[in-house]
Coordinates of C-alpha atoms and ligand atoms in Angstrom, one line a residue:
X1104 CA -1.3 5.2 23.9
X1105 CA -3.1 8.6 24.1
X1106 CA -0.1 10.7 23.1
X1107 CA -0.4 9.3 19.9
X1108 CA 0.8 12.4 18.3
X1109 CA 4.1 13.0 17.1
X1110 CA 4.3 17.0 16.0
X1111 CA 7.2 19.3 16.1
X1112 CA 9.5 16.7 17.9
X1113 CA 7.2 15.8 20.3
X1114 CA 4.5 13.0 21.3
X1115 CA 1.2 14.5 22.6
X1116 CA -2.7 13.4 23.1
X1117 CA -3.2 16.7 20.9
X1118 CA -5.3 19.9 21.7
X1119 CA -8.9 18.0 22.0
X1120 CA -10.2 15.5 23.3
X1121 CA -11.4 13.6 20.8
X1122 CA -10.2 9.5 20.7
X1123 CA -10.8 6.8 18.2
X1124 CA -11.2 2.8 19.6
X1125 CA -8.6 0.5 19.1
X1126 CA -10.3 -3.1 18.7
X1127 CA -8.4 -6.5 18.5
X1128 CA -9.6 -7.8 15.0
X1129 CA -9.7 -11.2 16.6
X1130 CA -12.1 -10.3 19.2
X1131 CA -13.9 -7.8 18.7
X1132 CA -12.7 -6.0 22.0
X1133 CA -11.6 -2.8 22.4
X1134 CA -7.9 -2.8 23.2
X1135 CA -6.8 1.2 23.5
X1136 CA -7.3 4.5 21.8
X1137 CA -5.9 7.1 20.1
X1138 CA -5.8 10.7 20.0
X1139 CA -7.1 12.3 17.2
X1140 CA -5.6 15.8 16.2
X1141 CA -7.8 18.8 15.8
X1142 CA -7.5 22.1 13.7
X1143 CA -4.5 23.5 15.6
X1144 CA -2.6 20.4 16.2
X1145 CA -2.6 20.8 12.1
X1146 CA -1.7 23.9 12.1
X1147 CA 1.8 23.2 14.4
X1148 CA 2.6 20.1 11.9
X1149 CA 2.2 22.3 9.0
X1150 CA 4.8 25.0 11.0
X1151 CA 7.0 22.6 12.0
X1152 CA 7.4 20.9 8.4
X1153 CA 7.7 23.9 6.9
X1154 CA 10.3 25.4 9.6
X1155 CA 12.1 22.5 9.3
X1156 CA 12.1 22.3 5.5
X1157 CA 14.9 24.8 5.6
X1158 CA 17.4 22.9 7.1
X1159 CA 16.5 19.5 6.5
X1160 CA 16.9 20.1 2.5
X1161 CA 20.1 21.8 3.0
X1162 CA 21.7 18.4 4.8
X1163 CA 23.9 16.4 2.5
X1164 CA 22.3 13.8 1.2
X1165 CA 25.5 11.2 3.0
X1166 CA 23.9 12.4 6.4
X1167 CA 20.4 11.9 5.2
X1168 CA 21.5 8.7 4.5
X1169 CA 23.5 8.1 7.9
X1170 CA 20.5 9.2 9.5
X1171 CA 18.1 6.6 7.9
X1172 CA 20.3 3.3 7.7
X1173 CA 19.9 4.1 11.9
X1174 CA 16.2 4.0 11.7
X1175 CA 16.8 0.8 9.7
X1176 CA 18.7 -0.5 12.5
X1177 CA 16.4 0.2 14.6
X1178 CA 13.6 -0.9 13.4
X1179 CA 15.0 -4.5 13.0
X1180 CA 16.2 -3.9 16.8
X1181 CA 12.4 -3.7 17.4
X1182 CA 11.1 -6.1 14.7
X1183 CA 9.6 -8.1 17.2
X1184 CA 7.4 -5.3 19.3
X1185 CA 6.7 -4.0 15.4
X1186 CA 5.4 -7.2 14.6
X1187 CA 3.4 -8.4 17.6
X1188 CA 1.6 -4.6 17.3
X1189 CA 0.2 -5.3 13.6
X1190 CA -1.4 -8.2 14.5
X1191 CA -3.1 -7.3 17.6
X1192 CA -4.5 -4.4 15.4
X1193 CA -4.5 -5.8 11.9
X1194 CA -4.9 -9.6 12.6
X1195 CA -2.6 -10.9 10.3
X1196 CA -0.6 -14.1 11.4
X1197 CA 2.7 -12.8 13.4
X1198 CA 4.6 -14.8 10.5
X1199 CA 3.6 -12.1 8.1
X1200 CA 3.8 -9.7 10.6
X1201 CA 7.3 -10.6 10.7
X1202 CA 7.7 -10.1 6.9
X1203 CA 5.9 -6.4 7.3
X1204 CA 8.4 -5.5 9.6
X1205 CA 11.4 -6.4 8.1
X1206 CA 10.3 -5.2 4.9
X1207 CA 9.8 -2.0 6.2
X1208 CA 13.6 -1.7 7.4
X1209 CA 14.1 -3.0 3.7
X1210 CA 12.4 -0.2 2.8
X1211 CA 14.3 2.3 4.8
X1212 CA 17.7 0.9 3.8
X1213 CA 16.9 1.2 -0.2
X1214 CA 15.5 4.7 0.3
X1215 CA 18.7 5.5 2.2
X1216 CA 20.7 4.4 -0.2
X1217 CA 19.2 6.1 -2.9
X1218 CA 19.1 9.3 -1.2
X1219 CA 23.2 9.6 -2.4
X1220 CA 21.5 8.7 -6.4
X1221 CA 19.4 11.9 -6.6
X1222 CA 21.6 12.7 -10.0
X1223 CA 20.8 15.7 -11.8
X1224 CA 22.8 15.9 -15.2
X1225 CA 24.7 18.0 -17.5
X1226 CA 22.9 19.2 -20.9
X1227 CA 25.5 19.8 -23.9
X1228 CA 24.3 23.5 -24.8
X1229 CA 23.7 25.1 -28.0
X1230 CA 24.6 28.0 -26.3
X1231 CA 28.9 28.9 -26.6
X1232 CA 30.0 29.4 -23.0
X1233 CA 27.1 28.0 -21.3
X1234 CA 27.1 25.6 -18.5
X1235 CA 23.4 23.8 -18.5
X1236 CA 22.5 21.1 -16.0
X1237 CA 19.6 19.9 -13.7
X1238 CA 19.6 20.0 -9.8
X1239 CA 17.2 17.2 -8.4
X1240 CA 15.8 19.4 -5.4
X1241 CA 13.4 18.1 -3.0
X1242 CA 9.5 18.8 -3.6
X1243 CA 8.7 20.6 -0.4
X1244 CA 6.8 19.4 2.7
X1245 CA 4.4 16.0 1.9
X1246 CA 1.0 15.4 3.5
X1247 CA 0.7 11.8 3.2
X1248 CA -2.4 9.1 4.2
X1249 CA -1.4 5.5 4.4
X1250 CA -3.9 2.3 4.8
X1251 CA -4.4 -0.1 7.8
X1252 CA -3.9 -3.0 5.3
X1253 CA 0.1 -2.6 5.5
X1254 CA -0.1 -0.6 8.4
X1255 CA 4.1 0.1 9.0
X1256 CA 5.2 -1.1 5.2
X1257 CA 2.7 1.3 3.3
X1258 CA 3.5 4.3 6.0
X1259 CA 7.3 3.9 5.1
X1260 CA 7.0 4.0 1.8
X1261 CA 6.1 7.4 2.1
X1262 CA 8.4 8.2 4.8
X1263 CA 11.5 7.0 4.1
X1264 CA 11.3 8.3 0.2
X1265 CA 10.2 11.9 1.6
X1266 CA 13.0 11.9 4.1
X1267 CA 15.4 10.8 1.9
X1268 CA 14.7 13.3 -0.8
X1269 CA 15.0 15.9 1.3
X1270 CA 11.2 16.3 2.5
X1271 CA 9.0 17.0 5.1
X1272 CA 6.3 15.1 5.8
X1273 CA 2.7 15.0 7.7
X1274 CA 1.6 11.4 7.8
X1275 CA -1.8 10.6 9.0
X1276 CA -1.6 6.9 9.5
X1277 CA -4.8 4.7 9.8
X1278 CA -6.5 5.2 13.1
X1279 CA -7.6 1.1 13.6
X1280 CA -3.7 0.0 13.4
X1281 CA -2.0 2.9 15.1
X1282 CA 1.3 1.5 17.5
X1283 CA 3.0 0.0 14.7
X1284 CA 3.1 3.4 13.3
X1285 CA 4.3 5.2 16.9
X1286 CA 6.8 2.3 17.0
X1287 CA 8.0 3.4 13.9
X1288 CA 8.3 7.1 13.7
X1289 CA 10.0 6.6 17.5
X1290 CA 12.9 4.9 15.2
X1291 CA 12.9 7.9 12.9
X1292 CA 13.2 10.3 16.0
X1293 CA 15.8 8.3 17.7
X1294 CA 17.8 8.1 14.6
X1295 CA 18.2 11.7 14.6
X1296 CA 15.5 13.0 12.5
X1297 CA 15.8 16.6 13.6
X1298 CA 11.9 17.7 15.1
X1299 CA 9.4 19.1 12.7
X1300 CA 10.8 16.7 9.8
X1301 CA 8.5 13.4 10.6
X1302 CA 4.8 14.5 12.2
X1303 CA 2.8 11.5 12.7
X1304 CA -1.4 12.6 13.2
X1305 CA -4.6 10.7 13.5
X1306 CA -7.9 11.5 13.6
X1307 CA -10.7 12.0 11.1
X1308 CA -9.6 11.4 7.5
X1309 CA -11.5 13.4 5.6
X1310 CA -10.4 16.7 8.6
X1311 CA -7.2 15.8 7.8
X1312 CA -7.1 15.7 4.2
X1313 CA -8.9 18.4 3.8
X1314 CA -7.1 20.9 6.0
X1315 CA -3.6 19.9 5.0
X1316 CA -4.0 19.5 1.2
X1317 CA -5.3 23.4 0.6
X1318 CA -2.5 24.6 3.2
X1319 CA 0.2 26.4 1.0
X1320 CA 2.3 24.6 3.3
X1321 CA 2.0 21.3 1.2
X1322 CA 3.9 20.7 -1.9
X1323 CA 3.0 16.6 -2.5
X1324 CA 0.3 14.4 -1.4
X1325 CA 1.0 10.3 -1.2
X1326 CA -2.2 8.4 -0.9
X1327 CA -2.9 4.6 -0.4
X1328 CA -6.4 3.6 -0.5
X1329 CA -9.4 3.0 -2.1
X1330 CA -10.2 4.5 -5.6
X1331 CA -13.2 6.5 -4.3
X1332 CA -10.9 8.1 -1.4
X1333 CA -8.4 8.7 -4.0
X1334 CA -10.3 10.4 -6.9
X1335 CA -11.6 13.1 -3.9
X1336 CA -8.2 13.9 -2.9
X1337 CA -6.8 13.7 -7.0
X1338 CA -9.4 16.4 -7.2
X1339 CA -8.9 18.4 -4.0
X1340 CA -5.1 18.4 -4.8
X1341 CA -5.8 19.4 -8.5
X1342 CA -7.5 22.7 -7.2
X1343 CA -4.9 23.7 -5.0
X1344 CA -2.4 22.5 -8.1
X1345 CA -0.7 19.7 -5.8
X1346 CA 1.9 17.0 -7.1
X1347 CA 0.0 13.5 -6.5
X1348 CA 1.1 9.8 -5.9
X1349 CA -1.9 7.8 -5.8
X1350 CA -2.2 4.3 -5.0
X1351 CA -5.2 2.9 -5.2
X1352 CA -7.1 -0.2 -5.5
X1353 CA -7.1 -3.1 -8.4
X1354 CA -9.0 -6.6 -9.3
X1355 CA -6.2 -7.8 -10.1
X1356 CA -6.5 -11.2 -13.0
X1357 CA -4.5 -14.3 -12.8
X1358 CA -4.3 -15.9 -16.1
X1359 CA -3.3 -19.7 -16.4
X1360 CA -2.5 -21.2 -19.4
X1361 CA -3.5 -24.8 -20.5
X1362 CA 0.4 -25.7 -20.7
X1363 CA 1.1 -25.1 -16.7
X1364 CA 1.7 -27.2 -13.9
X1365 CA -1.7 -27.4 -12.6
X1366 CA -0.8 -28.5 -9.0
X1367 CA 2.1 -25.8 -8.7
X1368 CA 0.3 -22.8 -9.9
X1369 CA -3.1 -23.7 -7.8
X1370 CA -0.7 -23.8 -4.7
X1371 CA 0.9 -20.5 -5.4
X1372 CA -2.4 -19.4 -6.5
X1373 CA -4.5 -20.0 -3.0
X1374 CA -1.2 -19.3 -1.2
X1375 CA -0.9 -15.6 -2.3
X1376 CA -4.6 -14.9 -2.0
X1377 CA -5.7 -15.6 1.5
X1378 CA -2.3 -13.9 2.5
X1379 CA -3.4 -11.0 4.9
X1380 CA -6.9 -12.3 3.9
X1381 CA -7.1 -10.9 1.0
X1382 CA -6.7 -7.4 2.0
X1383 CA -4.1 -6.8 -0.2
X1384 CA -4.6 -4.4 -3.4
X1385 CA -2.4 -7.0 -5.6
X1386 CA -4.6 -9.5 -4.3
X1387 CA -5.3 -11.6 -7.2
X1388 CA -9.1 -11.9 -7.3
X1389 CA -9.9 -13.0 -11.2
X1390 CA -8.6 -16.8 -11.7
X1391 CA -8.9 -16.8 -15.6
X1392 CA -8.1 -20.3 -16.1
X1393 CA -8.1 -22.4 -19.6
X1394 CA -11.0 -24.5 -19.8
X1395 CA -8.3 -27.8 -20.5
X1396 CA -7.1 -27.5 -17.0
X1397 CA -10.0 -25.2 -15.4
X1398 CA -11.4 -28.2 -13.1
X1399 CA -8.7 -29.7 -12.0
X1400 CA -7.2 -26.3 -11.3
X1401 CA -10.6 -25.1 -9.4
X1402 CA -10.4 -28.6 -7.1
X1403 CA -7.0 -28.3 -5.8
X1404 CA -6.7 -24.7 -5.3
X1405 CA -10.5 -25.1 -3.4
X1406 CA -8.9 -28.0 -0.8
X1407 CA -6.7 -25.5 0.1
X1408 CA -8.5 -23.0 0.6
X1409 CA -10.6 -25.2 2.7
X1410 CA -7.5 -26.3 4.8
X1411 CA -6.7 -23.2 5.8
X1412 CA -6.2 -22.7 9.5
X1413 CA -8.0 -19.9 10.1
X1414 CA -7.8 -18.1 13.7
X1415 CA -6.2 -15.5 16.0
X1416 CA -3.0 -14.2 13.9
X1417 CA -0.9 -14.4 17.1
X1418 CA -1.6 -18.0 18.0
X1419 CA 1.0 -20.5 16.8
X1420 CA -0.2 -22.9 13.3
X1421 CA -2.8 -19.6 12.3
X1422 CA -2.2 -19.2 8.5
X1423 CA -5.5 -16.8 7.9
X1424 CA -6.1 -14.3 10.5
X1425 CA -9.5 -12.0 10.6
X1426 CA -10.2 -9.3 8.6
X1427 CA -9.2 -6.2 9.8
X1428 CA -12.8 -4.4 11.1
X1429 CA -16.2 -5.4 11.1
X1430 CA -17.1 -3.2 7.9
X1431 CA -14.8 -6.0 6.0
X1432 CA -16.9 -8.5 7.0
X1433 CA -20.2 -7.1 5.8
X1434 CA -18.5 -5.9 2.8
X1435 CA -17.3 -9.4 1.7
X1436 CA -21.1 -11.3 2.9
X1437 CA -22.7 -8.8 0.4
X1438 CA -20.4 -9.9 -2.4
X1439 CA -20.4 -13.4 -2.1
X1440 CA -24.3 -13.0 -1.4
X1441 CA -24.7 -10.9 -4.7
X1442 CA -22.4 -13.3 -6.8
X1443 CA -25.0 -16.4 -5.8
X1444 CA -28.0 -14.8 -6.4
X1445 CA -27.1 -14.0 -9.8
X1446 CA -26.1 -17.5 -10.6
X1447 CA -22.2 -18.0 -9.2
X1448 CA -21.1 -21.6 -7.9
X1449 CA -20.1 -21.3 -4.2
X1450 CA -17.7 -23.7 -4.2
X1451 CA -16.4 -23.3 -0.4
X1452 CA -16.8 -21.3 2.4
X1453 CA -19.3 -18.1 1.8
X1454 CA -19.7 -17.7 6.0
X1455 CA -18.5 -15.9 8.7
X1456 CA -17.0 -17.4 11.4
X1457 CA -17.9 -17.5 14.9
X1458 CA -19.2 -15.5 16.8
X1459 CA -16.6 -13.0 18.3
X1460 CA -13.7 -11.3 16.2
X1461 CA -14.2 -10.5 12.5
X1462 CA -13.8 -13.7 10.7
X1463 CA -14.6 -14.9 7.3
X1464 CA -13.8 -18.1 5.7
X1465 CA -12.0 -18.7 2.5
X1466 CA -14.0 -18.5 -0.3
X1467 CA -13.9 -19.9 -3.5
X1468 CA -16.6 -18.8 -6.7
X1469 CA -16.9 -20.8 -9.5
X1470 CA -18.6 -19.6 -13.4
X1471 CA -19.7 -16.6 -11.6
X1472 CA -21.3 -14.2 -14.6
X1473 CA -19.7 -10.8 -14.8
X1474 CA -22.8 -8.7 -13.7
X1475 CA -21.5 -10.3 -10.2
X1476 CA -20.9 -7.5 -8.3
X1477 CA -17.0 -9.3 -7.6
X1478 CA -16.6 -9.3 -10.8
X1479 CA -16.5 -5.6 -11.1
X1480 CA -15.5 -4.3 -7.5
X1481 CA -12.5 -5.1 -5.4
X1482 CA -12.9 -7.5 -3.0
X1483 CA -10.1 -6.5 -0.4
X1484 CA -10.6 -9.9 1.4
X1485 CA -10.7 -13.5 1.0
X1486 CA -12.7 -14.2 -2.2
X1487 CA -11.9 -15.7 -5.2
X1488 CA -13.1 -16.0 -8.3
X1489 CA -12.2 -18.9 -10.8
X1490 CA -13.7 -18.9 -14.0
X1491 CA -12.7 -20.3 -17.5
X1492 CA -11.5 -18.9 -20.5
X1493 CA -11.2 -20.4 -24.2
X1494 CA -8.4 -18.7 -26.1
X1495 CA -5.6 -15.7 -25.0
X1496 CA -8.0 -13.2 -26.3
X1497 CA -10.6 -14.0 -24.3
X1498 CA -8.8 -14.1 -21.3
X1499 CA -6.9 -10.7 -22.4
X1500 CA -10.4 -9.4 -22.8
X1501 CA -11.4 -10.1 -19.7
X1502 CA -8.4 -9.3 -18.0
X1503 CA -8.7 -5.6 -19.0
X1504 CA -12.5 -4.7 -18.9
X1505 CA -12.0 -3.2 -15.7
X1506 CA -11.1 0.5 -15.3
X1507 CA -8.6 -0.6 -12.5
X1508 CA -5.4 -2.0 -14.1
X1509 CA -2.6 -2.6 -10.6
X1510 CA -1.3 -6.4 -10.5
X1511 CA -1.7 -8.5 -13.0
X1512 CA -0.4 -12.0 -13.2
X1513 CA 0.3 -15.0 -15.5
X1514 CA 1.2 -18.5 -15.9
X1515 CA 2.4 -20.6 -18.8
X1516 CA 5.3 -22.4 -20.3
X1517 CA 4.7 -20.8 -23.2
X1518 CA 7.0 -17.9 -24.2
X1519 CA 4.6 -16.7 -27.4
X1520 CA 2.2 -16.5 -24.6
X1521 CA 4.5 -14.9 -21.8
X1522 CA 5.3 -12.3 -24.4
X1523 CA 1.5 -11.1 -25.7
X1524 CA 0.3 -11.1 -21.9
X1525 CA 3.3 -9.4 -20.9
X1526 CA 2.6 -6.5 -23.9
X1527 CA -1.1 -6.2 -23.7
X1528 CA -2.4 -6.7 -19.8
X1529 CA -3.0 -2.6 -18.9
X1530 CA -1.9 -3.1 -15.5
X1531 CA 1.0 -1.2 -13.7
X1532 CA 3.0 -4.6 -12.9
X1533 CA 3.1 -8.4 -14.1
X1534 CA 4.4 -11.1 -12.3
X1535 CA 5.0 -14.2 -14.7
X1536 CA 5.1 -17.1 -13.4
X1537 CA 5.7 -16.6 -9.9
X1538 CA 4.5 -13.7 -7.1
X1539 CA 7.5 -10.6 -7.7
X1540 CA 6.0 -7.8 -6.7
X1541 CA 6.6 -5.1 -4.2
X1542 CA 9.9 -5.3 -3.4
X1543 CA 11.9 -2.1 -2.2
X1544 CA 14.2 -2.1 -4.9
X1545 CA 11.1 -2.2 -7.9
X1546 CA 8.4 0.0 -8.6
X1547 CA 4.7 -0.7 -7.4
X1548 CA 1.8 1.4 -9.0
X1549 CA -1.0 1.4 -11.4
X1550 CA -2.4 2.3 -13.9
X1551 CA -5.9 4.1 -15.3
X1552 CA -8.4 4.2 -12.3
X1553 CA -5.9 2.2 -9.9
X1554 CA -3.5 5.9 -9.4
X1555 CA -0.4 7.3 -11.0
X1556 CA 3.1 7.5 -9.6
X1557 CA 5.5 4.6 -7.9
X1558 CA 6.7 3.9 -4.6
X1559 CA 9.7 1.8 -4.7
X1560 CA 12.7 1.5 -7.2
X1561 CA 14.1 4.0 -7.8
X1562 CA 10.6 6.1 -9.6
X1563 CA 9.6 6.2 -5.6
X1564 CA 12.6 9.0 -4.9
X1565 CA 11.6 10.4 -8.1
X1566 CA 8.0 11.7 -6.8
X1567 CA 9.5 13.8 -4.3
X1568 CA 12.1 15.3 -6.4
X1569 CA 12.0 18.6 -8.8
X1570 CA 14.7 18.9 -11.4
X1571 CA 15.5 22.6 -11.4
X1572 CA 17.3 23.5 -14.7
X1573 CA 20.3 25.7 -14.5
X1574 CA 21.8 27.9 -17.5
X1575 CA 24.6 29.4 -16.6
X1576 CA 27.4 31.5 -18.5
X1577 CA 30.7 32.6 -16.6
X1578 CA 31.3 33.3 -12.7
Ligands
LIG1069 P1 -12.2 3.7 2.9 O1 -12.4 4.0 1.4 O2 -13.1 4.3 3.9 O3 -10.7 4.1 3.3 C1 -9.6 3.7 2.6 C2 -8.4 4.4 3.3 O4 -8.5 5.8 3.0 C3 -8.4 4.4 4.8 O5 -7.0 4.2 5.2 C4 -9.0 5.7 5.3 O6 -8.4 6.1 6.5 C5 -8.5 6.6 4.2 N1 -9.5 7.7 4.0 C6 -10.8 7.6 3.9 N2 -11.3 8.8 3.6 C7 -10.3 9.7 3.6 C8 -10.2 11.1 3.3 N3 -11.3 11.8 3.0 N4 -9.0 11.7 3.4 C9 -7.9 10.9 3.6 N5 -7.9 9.6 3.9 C10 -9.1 9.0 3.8 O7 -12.3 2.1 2.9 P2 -11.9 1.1 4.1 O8 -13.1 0.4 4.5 O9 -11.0 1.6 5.1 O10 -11.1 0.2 3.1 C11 -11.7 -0.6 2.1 C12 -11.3 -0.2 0.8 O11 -10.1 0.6 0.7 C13 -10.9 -1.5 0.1 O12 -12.1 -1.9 -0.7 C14 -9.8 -1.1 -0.8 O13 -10.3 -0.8 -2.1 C15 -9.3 0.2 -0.3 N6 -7.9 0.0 0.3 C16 -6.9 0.0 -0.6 C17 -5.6 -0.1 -0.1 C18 -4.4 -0.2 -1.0 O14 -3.4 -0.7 -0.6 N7 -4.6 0.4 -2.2 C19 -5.4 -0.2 1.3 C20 -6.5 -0.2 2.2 C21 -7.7 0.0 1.6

């Protein structure tokens, strides 16, 4: 697990000999490690994706294609080994491991296939005799930094639209989940990813980000994380006048109208949060629910949460697994802490448990004021908040008062009210009455604090693209 490293074509334990810990969410144990690049092991990814820029941009975008739809293949070959790999290092249950995996051959597939869509278009000119069109043109090399929450489907996001575009790409990929990403880049290489095109690094974030960001090297930087992380890069990248995708962290509300189907919505409503515990940045994490239906609502969606089978993500029946390092755990006891001292209903759970692996129960808050620390920071794990509203403009007020606006979702059988939450919620996506976010095929990205730029649809080929204009008259 040491040669971790995947520069210029080949897997290394790097120049150094520093290592980061692997631990098993679930127990707490150290599993393996991983080599973390130094300085010059930067240096030969930035030569090697910028060597290999010039002849990976000039293949056709049928054999970029070709060469991706194999890594698809793959990947799905080796779904299984994918899977069993984010759990051991993530902890979520294998079932969802399962859906990580093949989303991420999803992924590659759609990127693929959109690699052959990279129109440019003709212009009508003004000009008599001149021929004006775009050329989409890939950006130049990418350094991307991808999170341990999605630790194979956030990496190919970046990936698979960079490749596809034409790109080169350094990924650093997070150092606590770090075989599902060896797993797969090895698809990318045995696809036929010429060397220098993919580098996979680990090591210490802020190292990495700032030594490949400045490099002229570096045309694009892809970030997933937290908004902190991502306004020091936003403004690292800014100096060195760097193209930015940045997604970042939400709180995101879940609005339920008086006219709903209480027991339905509660059920899809406790079944989307404690997925991957929580640590998902569409996470819902504000239940806005009308005061008509707000008890009943809080009840049902509370016995769930309680019901939860909560364990080891790789034994059979586990439907929450832990959370994915200790600093989660402290992270979440300080919120829920906070949110009761300053008045919150704990309605269930509010504990850690056991005493081995990093394991918190589902939580549910009740009338939990908004000077709650919740209330204002993301949560990133299993906590949820279900307060009441009276009236769409209360809920609408509440729904945007925080400076992060990613997911957003609502429920009513009220079309008047589908339309005004659809218009006014500032969030970068809304899911109406059911969960419809994140597929390969649709854009996924914020708004205001939560980042700019999409991964996905077909706005994720777009941020590695440049459309050179060409004005031409005869020859
Ligand atoms: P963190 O802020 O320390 O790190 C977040 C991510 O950024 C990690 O993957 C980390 O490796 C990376 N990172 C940190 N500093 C970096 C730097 N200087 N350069 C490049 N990368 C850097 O937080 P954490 O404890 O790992 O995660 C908790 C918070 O991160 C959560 O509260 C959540 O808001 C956010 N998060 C968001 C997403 C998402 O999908 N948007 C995913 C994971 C984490």
């Amino acid at each position: 697990m040491t040669a971790s490293l995947f520069i210029d074509g080949a897997w290394s334990a790097g120049s150094g000999t520093r290592r980061g810990k692997i631990v098993n969410p679930a127990t707490g144990q150290q599993i393996s490690e991983v080599a973390f690049a130094e300085a010059a092991d930067l240096d030969r990814a930035l030569a090697a994706a910028e060597r290999s820029f010039a002849g990976w941009r000039r293949t056709t975008a049928y054999e970029r294609y070709q060469i991706l739809t194999r890594a698809a293949g793959l990947v799905r070959e080796r779904a299984e080994t994918i899977a069993t790999a984010i759990t051991r290092e993530q902890g979520k249950p294998l079932a969802e491991a399962r859906m990580e995996a093949g989303a991420t051959a999803d992924f590659i597939d759609w990127y693929a296939q959109e690699a052959r869509r990279a129109y440019g278009r003709v212009i009508p000119s003004r000009i008599s005799g001149a021929r004006q069109m775009t050329i989409a043109e890939p950006v130049g090399p990418v350094a991307a930094f991808s999170p341990w929450n999605f630790p194979c489907g956030q990496l190919v996001r970046k990936i698979a639209a960079a490749l596809a575009a034409g790109c080169t790409i350094i990924a650093k990929a997070p150092e606590e989940t770090p075989s599902c990403a060896i797993e797969l880049v090895k698809c990318f290489e045995e696809a036929g990813v010429p060397a220098g095109v993919v580098n996979l690094v680990f090591g210490v974030p802020a190292e990495i980000s700032g030594h490949l960001i400045p490099s002229p090297v570096i045309r694009k930087i892809s970030f997933t994380g937290s908004v902190a992380v991502g306004r020091q890069l936003a403004a690292l990248a800014g100096q060195h006048l760097k193209r930015t995708t940045l997604e970042l962290g939400g709180h995101a509300p879940f609005i339920v109208c008086g006219d709903v189907d209480v027991a339905a919505v509660s059920a899809l409503g406790a079944g989307t949060k404690f997925r991957n515990a929580g640590q998902i940045c569409t996470s819902p994490t504000r239940y806005l629910v009308d005061d008509a239906v707000h008890d009943d609502f809080l009840a049902r969606f509370a016995a769930i949460a309680e019901g939860l089978s909560v364990g080891d993500g790789a034994a059979a029946g586990t439907q929450m697994g832990p959370l994915a390092h200790s600093r989660r755990v402290d992270a979440i006891d300080g919120l829920v802490q906070d949110a009761v001292e300053k008045g919150a209903r704990l309605v269930t759970g509010g504990r850690r448990i056991g005493n081995q692996g990093y394991f918190y129960a589902p939580t549910v808050l009740a009338d939990v004021p908004l000077a709650a620390r919740v209330m204002n920071e993301e949560p990133f794990g299993p906590v949820a908040v279900v307060n009441r509203f009276d009236g769409l403009d209360a809920a609408l007020s509440e729904a945007n008062r925080l400076p992060v606006g990613l997911g957003a979702y609502a429920f009513t059988r009220s079309s008047a009210n589908a339309a005004r939450l659809v218009d006014e919620i500032e969030s970068g996506m809304v899911s109406v009455n059911h969960f419809g976010l994140a597929a390969s095929e649709t854009p996924f990205g914020g708004v205001k604090d939560s980042g700019h730029g999409s991964e996905g649809g077909s706005e994720g080929l777009e941020a590695y693209l440049a459309h050179k204009f060409v004005s031409q008259i005869g020859a």
